[in-house]
mmCIF file of C-alpha atoms in Angstrom:
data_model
loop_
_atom_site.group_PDB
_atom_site.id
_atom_site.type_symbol
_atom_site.label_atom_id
_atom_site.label_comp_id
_atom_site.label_asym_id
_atom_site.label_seq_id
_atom_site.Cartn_x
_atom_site.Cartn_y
_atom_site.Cartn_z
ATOM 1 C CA UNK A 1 136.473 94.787 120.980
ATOM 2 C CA UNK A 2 137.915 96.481 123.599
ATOM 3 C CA UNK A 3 141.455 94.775 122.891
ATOM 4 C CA UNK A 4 140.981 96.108 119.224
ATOM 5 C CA UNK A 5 140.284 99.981 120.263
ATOM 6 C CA UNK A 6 143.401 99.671 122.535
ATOM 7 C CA UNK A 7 145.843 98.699 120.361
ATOM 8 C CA UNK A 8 144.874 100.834 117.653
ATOM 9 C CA UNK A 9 145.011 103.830 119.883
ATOM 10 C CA UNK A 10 148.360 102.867 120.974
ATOM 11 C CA UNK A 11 149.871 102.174 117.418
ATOM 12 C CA UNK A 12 148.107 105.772 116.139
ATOM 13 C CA UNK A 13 149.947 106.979 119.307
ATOM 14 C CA UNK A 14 153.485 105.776 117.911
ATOM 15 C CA UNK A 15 152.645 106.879 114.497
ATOM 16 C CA UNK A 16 152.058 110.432 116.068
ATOM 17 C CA UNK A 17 154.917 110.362 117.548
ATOM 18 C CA UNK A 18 156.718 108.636 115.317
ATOM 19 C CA UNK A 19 155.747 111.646 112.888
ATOM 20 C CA UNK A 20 156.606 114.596 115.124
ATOM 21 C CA UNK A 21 160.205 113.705 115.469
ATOM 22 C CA UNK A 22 162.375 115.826 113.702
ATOM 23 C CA UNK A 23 164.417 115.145 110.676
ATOM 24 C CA UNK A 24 168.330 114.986 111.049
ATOM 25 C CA UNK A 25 169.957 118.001 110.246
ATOM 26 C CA UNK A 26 172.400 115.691 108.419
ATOM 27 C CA UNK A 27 172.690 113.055 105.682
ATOM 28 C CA UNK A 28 175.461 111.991 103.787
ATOM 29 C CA UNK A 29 176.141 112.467 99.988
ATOM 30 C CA UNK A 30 178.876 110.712 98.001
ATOM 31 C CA UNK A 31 180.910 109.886 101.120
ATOM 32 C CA UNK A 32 180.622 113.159 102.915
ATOM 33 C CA UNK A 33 178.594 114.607 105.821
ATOM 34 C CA UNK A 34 175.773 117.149 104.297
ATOM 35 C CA UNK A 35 173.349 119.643 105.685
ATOM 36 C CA UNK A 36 169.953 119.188 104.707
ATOM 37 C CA UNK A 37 170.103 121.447 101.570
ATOM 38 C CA UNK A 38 172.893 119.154 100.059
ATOM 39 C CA UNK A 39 175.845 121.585 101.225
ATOM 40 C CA UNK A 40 179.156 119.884 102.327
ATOM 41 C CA UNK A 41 180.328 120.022 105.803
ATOM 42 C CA UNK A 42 182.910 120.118 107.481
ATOM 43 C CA UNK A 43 185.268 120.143 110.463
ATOM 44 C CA UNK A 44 188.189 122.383 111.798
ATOM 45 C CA UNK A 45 191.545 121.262 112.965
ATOM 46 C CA UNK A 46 191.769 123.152 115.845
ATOM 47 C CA UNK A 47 188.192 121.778 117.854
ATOM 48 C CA UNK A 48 189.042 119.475 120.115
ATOM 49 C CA UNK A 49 186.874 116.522 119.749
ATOM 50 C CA UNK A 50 184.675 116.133 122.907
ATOM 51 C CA UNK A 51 185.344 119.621 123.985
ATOM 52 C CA UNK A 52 181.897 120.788 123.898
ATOM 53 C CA UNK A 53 183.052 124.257 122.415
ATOM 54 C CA UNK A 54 183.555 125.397 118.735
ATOM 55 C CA UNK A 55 187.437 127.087 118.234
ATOM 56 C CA UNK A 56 185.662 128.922 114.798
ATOM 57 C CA UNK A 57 184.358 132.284 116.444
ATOM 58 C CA UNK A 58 183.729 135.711 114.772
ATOM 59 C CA UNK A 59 185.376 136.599 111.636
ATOM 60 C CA UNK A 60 186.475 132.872 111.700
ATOM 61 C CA UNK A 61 182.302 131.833 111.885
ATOM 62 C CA UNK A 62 181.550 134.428 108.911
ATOM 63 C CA UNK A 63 183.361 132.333 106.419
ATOM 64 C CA UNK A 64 182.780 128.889 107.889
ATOM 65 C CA UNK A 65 178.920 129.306 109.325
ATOM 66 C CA UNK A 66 178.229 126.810 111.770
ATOM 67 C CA UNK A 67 175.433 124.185 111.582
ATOM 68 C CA UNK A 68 173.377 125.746 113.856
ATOM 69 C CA UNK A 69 171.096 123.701 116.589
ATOM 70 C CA UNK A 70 168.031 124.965 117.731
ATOM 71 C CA UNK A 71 166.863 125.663 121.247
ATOM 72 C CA UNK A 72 164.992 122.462 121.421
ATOM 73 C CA UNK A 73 167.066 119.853 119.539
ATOM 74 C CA UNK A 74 168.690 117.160 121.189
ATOM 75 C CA UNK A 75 171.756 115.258 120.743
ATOM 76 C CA UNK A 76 171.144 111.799 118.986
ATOM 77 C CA UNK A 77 173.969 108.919 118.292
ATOM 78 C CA UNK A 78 176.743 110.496 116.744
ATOM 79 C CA UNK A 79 175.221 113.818 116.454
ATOM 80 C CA UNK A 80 176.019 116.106 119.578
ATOM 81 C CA UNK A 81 175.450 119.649 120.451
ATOM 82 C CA UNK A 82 178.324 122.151 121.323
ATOM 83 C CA UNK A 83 178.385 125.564 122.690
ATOM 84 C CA UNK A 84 179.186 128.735 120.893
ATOM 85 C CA UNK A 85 181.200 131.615 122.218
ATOM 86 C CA UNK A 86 177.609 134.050 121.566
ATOM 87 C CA UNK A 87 175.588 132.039 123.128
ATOM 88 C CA UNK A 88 174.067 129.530 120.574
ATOM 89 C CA UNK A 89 174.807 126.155 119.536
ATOM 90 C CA UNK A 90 175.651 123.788 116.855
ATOM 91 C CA UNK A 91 175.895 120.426 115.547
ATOM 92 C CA UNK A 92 178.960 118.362 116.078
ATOM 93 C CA UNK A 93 179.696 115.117 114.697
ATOM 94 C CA UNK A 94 181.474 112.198 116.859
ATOM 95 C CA UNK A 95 182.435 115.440 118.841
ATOM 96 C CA UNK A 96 183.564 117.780 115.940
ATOM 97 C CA UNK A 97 181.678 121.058 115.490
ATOM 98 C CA UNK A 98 180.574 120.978 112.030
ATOM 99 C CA UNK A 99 180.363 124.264 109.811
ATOM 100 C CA UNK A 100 179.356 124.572 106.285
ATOM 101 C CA UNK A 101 182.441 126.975 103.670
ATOM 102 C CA UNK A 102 180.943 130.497 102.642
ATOM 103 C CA UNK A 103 182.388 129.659 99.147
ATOM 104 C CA UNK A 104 180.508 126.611 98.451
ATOM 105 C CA UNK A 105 177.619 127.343 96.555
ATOM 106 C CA UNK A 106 175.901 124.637 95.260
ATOM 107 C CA UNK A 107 175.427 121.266 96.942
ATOM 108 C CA UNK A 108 178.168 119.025 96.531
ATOM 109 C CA UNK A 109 180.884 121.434 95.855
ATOM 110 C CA UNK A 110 184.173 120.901 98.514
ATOM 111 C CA UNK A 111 185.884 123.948 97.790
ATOM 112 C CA UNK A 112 186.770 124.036 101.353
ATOM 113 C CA UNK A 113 188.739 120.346 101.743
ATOM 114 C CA UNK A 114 192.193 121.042 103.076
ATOM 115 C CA UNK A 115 191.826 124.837 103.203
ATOM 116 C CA UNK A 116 195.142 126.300 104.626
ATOM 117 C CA UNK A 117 195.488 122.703 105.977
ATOM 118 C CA UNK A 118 192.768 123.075 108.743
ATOM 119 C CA UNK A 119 189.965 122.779 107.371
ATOM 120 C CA UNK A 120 188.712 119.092 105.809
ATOM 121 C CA UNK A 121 185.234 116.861 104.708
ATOM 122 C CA UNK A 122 183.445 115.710 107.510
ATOM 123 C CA UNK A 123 182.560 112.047 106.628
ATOM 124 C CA UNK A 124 180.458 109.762 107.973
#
């Protein structure tokens, strides 16, 4: 009996815990990286992978919005975290900073691939 209460405590205990993990702030749709509204992302030319720093700043960051991390989320297989020049901090991908384009407005869309040769689909 005892055995019994012990193991079911300990597999409600994983299930709990199990259930308060947070989803990944990425997926991947039709061969691209994706945000978790569907929205293509991508990555910039000029970040240096495994720099730890995004190179998209200011006016830069208005048209290519970072994925922004949270305070509390934590780096997990090829997800990292790097730092931003204000402060905050975003997803990066196999050490790319990833960033979502301003002019993409629906999921899917990749108006952004190859923009002024920089900018291209982050894929899995």
């Amino acid at each position: 009996m005892k055995r019994t209460l012990l193991l079911g405590g300990m597999l409600a205990a994983f299930a709990t815990a199990s259930s308060l993990a947070a989803p990944s702030p990425v997926s991947t749709r039709d061969g691209a990286l994706t945000d978790t509204a569907g929205m293509t992302l991508y990555v910039f030319e000029k970040d240096k992978t495994g720099d730890g720093r995004s190179a998209c700043n200011g006016p830069c960051a208005g048209l290519w919005p970072p994925l922004a991390a949270g305070a509390d989320d934590k780096p997990e297989g090829d997800l990292g975290l790097v730092a931003r020049d204000d402060g905050s901090r975003q997803w990066s991908w196999r050490g790319k900073p990833l960033y979502r384009f301003a002019q993409d407005s629906a999921p899917g869309e990749r108006k952004g691939d190859n923009f002024k040769q920089l900018w291209r689909v982050a894929k899995p």
